[in-house]
Amino acid sequence: QVQLVESGGGLVQPGGSLRLSCAASGIIFSIYAMGWYRQAPGKQRELVTTITSGGRTNYADSVKGRFTISRDNAKKTVYLQMNSLRPEDTAVYYCNTRSPTTHMDYWGKGTLVTVSS
């Protein structure tokens, strides 16, 4: 059974930083690409960033230069370091992966990030 469990969300002031973690189980983590999505109130879920099994990364324009995705295959965990946070980064952040064989998507339950003074 595939499980993705996010942690690290919370309330932060504008300009602050947070690091999100996503612990995976039930998959051969090292061969899976991983991603972070977010959904702000009243908006559709959007892609934030992805990292391939080989470590290649991709970012939405809105977070380039501020967010960094990384992975630790030994810990089966993907991280999202978020710096210079803005109120518009407020959202529920979801961890995602897709099976390279069945192409089924898996999602965590999300962690809330609130950027406010």
mmCIF file of N, CA and C in Angstrom, residues 6-79:
data_model
loop_
_atom_site.group_PDB
_atom_site.id
_atom_site.type_symbol
_atom_site.label_atom_id
_atom_site.label_comp_id
_atom_site.label_asym_id
_atom_site.label_seq_id
_atom_site.Cartn_x
_atom_site.Cartn_y
_atom_site.Cartn_z
ATOM 1 N N GLU A 6 2.924 13.983 4.469
ATOM 2 C CA GLU A 6 3.575 15.291 4.517
ATOM 3 C C GLU A 6 3.659 15.810 5.952
ATOM 4 N N SER A 7 4.662 16.640 6.188
ATOM 5 C CA SER A 7 4.791 17.326 7.468
ATOM 6 C C SER A 7 5.577 18.617 7.253
ATOM 7 N N GLY A 8 5.528 19.479 8.273
ATOM 8 C CA GLY A 8 6.338 20.693 8.237
ATOM 9 C C GLY A 8 5.583 21.972 7.945
ATOM 10 N N GLY A 9 4.302 21.873 7.665
ATOM 11 C CA GLY A 9 3.535 23.093 7.399
ATOM 12 C C GLY A 9 3.327 23.903 8.669
ATOM 13 N N GLY A 10 2.795 25.106 8.479
ATOM 14 C CA GLY A 10 2.533 25.956 9.632
ATOM 15 C C GLY A 10 2.344 27.400 9.221
ATOM 16 N N LEU A 11 2.361 28.264 10.227
ATOM 17 C CA LEU A 11 2.207 29.704 10.015
ATOM 18 C C LEU A 11 3.585 30.365 10.007
ATOM 19 N N VAL A 12 3.834 31.175 9.002
ATOM 20 C CA VAL A 12 5.112 31.863 8.882
ATOM 21 C C VAL A 12 4.869 33.278 8.377
ATOM 22 N N GLN A 13 5.713 34.200 8.788
ATOM 23 C CA GLN A 13 5.588 35.577 8.332
ATOM 24 C C GLN A 13 6.140 35.724 6.916
ATOM 25 N N PRO A 14 5.654 36.717 6.192
ATOM 26 C CA PRO A 14 6.226 36.986 4.855
ATOM 27 C C PRO A 14 7.732 37.176 4.941
ATOM 28 N N GLY A 15 8.431 36.571 3.983
ATOM 29 C CA GLY A 15 9.890 36.601 3.997
ATOM 30 C C GLY A 15 10.524 35.455 4.750
ATOM 31 N N GLY A 16 9.721 34.694 5.459
ATOM 32 C CA GLY A 16 10.237 33.581 6.248
ATOM 33 C C GLY A 16 10.447 32.317 5.437
ATOM 34 N N SER A 17 10.840 31.253 6.140
ATOM 35 C CA SER A 17 11.157 29.982 5.497
ATOM 36 C C SER A 17 10.450 28.834 6.206
ATOM 37 N N LEU A 18 10.202 27.793 5.445
ATOM 38 C CA LEU A 18 9.686 26.531 5.980
ATOM 39 C C LEU A 18 10.284 25.400 5.163
ATOM 40 N N ARG A 19 10.403 24.243 5.786
ATOM 41 C CA ARG A 19 10.802 23.049 5.053
ATOM 42 C C ARG A 19 9.744 21.986 5.230
ATOM 43 N N LEU A 20 9.196 21.556 4.124
ATOM 44 C CA LEU A 20 8.216 20.476 4.133
ATOM 45 C C LEU A 20 8.924 19.153 3.869
ATOM 46 N N SER A 21 8.381 18.099 4.448
ATOM 47 C CA SER A 21 8.882 16.753 4.215
ATOM 48 C C SER A 21 7.745 15.857 3.761
ATOM 49 N N CYS A 22 8.082 14.876 2.961
ATOM 50 C CA CYS A 22 7.104 13.871 2.531
ATOM 51 C C CYS A 22 7.775 12.511 2.641
ATOM 52 N N ALA A 23 7.287 11.703 3.573
ATOM 53 C CA ALA A 23 7.824 10.364 3.775
ATOM 54 C C ALA A 23 6.977 9.362 2.987
ATOM 55 N N ALA A 24 7.642 8.553 2.189
ATOM 56 C CA ALA A 24 6.949 7.591 1.342
ATOM 57 C C ALA A 24 7.150 6.173 1.857
ATOM 58 N N SER A 25 6.136 5.350 1.646
ATOM 59 C CA SER A 25 6.245 3.928 1.957
ATOM 60 C C SER A 25 5.430 3.156 0.923
ATOM 61 N N GLY A 26 5.768 1.885 0.773
ATOM 62 C CA GLY A 26 5.031 1.047 -0.155
ATOM 63 C C GLY A 26 5.493 1.151 -1.600
ATOM 64 N N ILE A 27 6.582 1.881 -1.839
ATOM 65 C CA ILE A 27 7.121 2.005 -3.195
ATOM 66 C C ILE A 27 8.635 1.835 -3.151
ATOM 67 N N ILE A 28 9.201 1.489 -4.315
ATOM 68 C CA ILE A 28 10.662 1.502 -4.447
ATOM 69 C C ILE A 28 11.036 2.949 -4.718
ATOM 70 N N PHE A 29 11.229 3.698 -3.655
ATOM 71 C CA PHE A 29 11.305 5.149 -3.712
ATOM 72 C C PHE A 29 12.321 5.639 -4.744
ATOM 73 N N SER A 30 13.446 4.962 -4.824
ATOM 74 C CA SER A 30 14.548 5.480 -5.642
ATOM 75 C C SER A 30 14.221 5.549 -7.127
ATOM 76 N N ILE A 31 13.213 4.812 -7.593
ATOM 77 C CA ILE A 31 12.909 4.819 -9.022
ATOM 78 C C ILE A 31 11.712 5.697 -9.363
ATOM 79 N N TYR A 32 11.130 6.337 -8.344
ATOM 80 C CA TYR A 32 9.947 7.161 -8.557
ATOM 81 C C TYR A 32 10.313 8.630 -8.622
ATOM 82 N N ALA A 33 9.758 9.319 -9.623
ATOM 83 C CA ALA A 33 9.776 10.774 -9.597
ATOM 84 C C ALA A 33 8.805 11.249 -8.520
ATOM 85 N N MET A 34 9.108 12.372 -7.912
ATOM 86 C CA MET A 34 8.288 12.911 -6.836
ATOM 87 C C MET A 34 7.953 14.367 -7.144
ATOM 88 N N GLY A 35 6.849 14.812 -6.601
ATOM 89 C CA GLY A 35 6.460 16.201 -6.854
ATOM 90 C C GLY A 35 5.709 16.812 -5.698
ATOM 91 N N TRP A 36 5.679 18.118 -5.709
ATOM 92 C CA TRP A 36 4.870 18.891 -4.768
ATOM 93 C C TRP A 36 3.870 19.722 -5.566
ATOM 94 N N TYR A 37 2.628 19.678 -5.125
ATOM 95 C CA TYR A 37 1.565 20.507 -5.675
ATOM 96 C C TYR A 37 1.012 21.352 -4.532
ATOM 97 N N ARG A 38 0.250 22.370 -4.902
ATOM 98 C CA ARG A 38 -0.419 23.157 -3.871
ATOM 99 C C ARG A 38 -1.793 23.604 -4.352
ATOM 100 N N GLN A 39 -2.659 23.831 -3.385
ATOM 101 C CA GLN A 39 -3.999 24.306 -3.690
ATOM 102 C C GLN A 39 -4.364 25.412 -2.721
ATOM 103 N N ALA A 40 -4.501 26.602 -3.261
ATOM 104 C CA ALA A 40 -4.901 27.757 -2.459
ATOM 105 C C ALA A 40 -6.427 27.800 -2.359
ATOM 106 N N PRO A 41 -6.952 28.470 -1.346
ATOM 107 C CA PRO A 41 -8.412 28.557 -1.191
ATOM 108 C C PRO A 41 -9.077 29.115 -2.445
ATOM 109 N N GLY A 42 -10.073 28.396 -2.956
ATOM 110 C CA GLY A 42 -10.814 28.850 -4.116
ATOM 111 C C GLY A 42 -10.103 28.687 -5.444
ATOM 112 N N LYS A 43 -8.963 28.023 -5.434
ATOM 113 C CA LYS A 43 -8.199 27.850 -6.671
ATOM 114 C C LYS A 43 -7.968 26.375 -6.959
ATOM 115 N N GLN A 44 -7.572 26.104 -8.200
ATOM 116 C CA GLN A 44 -7.266 24.733 -8.576
ATOM 117 C C GLN A 44 -5.896 24.327 -8.059
ATOM 118 N N ARG A 45 -5.719 23.045 -7.915
ATOM 119 C CA ARG A 45 -4.416 22.519 -7.515
ATOM 120 C C ARG A 45 -3.424 22.791 -8.642
ATOM 121 N N GLU A 46 -2.213 23.216 -8.269
ATOM 122 C CA GLU A 46 -1.197 23.531 -9.267
ATOM 123 C C GLU A 46 0.125 22.863 -8.919
ATOM 124 N N LEU A 47 0.894 22.590 -9.964
ATOM 125 C CA LEU A 47 2.212 21.994 -9.783
ATOM 126 C C LEU A 47 3.180 23.042 -9.246
ATOM 127 N N VAL A 48 3.942 22.655 -8.235
ATOM 128 C CA VAL A 48 4.973 23.533 -7.676
ATOM 129 C C VAL A 48 6.347 23.119 -8.194
ATOM 130 N N THR A 49 6.664 21.835 -8.035
ATOM 131 C CA THR A 49 7.988 21.377 -8.416
ATOM 132 C C THR A 49 8.013 19.863 -8.496
ATOM 133 N N THR A 50 8.943 19.341 -9.297
ATOM 134 C CA THR A 50 9.139 17.903 -9.397
ATOM 135 C C THR A 50 10.622 17.571 -9.359
ATOM 136 N N ILE A 51 10.907 16.327 -9.000
ATOM 137 C CA ILE A 51 12.276 15.826 -9.042
ATOM 138 C C ILE A 51 12.235 14.410 -9.574
ATOM 139 N N THR A 52 13.062 14.127 -10.570
ATOM 140 C CA THR A 52 13.080 12.792 -11.150
ATOM 141 C C THR A 52 13.866 11.830 -10.267
ATOM 142 N N SER A 53 13.833 10.561 -10.625
ATOM 143 C CA SER A 53 14.608 9.576 -9.880
ATOM 144 C C SER A 53 16.095 9.888 -9.966
ATOM 145 N N GLY A 54 16.508 10.536 -11.034
ATOM 146 C CA GLY A 54 17.909 10.889 -11.207
ATOM 147 C C GLY A 54 18.296 12.234 -10.622
ATOM 148 N N GLY A 55 17.298 12.925 -10.049
ATOM 149 C CA GLY A 55 17.599 14.188 -9.379
ATOM 150 C C GLY A 55 17.385 15.440 -10.216
ATOM 151 N N ARG A 56 16.862 15.273 -11.421
ATOM 152 C CA ARG A 56 16.584 16.454 -12.251
ATOM 153 C C ARG A 56 15.338 17.148 -11.726
ATOM 154 N N THR A 57 15.391 18.464 -11.634
ATOM 155 C CA THR A 57 14.300 19.226 -11.019
ATOM 156 C C THR A 57 13.624 20.161 -12.013
ATOM 157 N N ASN A 58 12.384 20.504 -11.677
ATOM 158 C CA ASN A 58 11.591 21.432 -12.483
ATOM 159 C C ASN A 58 10.754 22.259 -11.522
ATOM 160 N N TYR A 59 10.613 23.563 -11.821
ATOM 161 C CA TYR A 59 9.890 24.448 -10.904
ATOM 162 C C TYR A 59 8.873 25.302 -11.661
ATOM 163 N N ALA A 60 7.778 25.593 -10.994
ATOM 164 C CA ALA A 60 6.853 26.600 -11.514
ATOM 165 C C ALA A 60 7.551 27.951 -11.486
ATOM 166 N N ASP A 61 7.225 28.801 -12.446
ATOM 167 C CA ASP A 61 7.871 30.114 -12.518
ATOM 168 C C ASP A 61 7.683 30.902 -11.231
ATOM 169 N N SER A 62 6.537 30.724 -10.585
ATOM 170 C CA SER A 62 6.219 31.514 -9.401
ATOM 171 C C SER A 62 7.106 31.195 -8.196
ATOM 172 N N VAL A 63 7.809 30.059 -8.223
ATOM 173 C CA VAL A 63 8.630 29.682 -7.070
ATOM 174 C C VAL A 63 10.109 29.556 -7.410
ATOM 175 N N LYS A 64 10.467 29.745 -8.671
ATOM 176 C CA LYS A 64 11.873 29.622 -9.074
ATOM 177 C C LYS A 64 12.742 30.602 -8.288
ATOM 178 N N GLY A 65 13.853 30.080 -7.794
ATOM 179 C CA GLY A 65 14.772 30.911 -7.035
ATOM 180 C C GLY A 65 14.422 31.036 -5.565
ATOM 181 N N ARG A 66 13.241 30.571 -5.176
ATOM 182 C CA ARG A 66 12.826 30.651 -3.768
ATOM 183 C C ARG A 66 12.639 29.271 -3.140
ATOM 184 N N PHE A 67 12.157 28.312 -3.922
ATOM 185 C CA PHE A 67 11.891 26.965 -3.426
ATOM 186 C C PHE A 67 12.928 25.998 -3.986
ATOM 187 N N THR A 68 13.251 24.980 -3.186
ATOM 188 C CA THR A 68 14.182 23.938 -3.625
ATOM 189 C C THR A 68 13.637 22.574 -3.233
ATOM 190 N N ILE A 69 13.528 21.693 -4.205
ATOM 191 C CA ILE A 69 13.127 20.315 -3.930
ATOM 192 C C ILE A 69 14.376 19.447 -3.850
ATOM 193 N N SER A 70 14.346 18.473 -2.954
ATOM 194 C CA SER A 70 15.455 17.521 -2.841
ATOM 195 C C SER A 70 14.896 16.198 -2.359
ATOM 196 N N ARG A 71 15.714 15.161 -2.455
ATOM 197 C CA ARG A 71 15.269 13.848 -2.047
ATOM 198 C C ARG A 71 16.395 13.110 -1.348
ATOM 199 N N ASP A 72 16.000 12.250 -0.413
ATOM 200 C CA ASP A 72 16.928 11.368 0.295
ATOM 201 C C ASP A 72 16.402 9.957 0.094
ATOM 202 N N ASN A 73 17.007 9.239 -0.835
ATOM 203 C CA ASN A 73 16.497 7.902 -1.155
ATOM 204 C C ASN A 73 16.641 6.930 0.010
ATOM 205 N N ALA A 74 17.663 7.101 0.815
ATOM 206 C CA ALA A 74 17.853 6.214 1.960
ATOM 207 C C ALA A 74 16.726 6.375 2.978
ATOM 208 N N LYS A 75 16.230 7.605 3.097
ATOM 209 C CA LYS A 75 15.144 7.873 4.047
ATOM 210 C C LYS A 75 13.777 7.817 3.378
ATOM 211 N N LYS A 76 13.745 7.605 2.064
ATOM 212 C CA LYS A 76 12.488 7.574 1.319
ATOM 213 C C LYS A 76 11.685 8.848 1.564
ATOM 214 N N THR A 77 12.365 9.949 1.498
ATOM 215 C CA THR A 77 11.752 11.234 1.826
ATOM 216 C C THR A 77 12.119 12.277 0.769
ATOM 217 N N VAL A 78 11.130 13.097 0.433
ATOM 218 C CA VAL A 78 11.364 14.239 -0.438
ATOM 219 C C VAL A 78 11.088 15.500 0.375
ATOM 220 N N TYR A 79 11.875 16.522 0.114
ATOM 221 C CA TYR A 79 11.785 17.760 0.878
ATOM 222 C C TYR A 79 11.440 18.935 -0.046
#
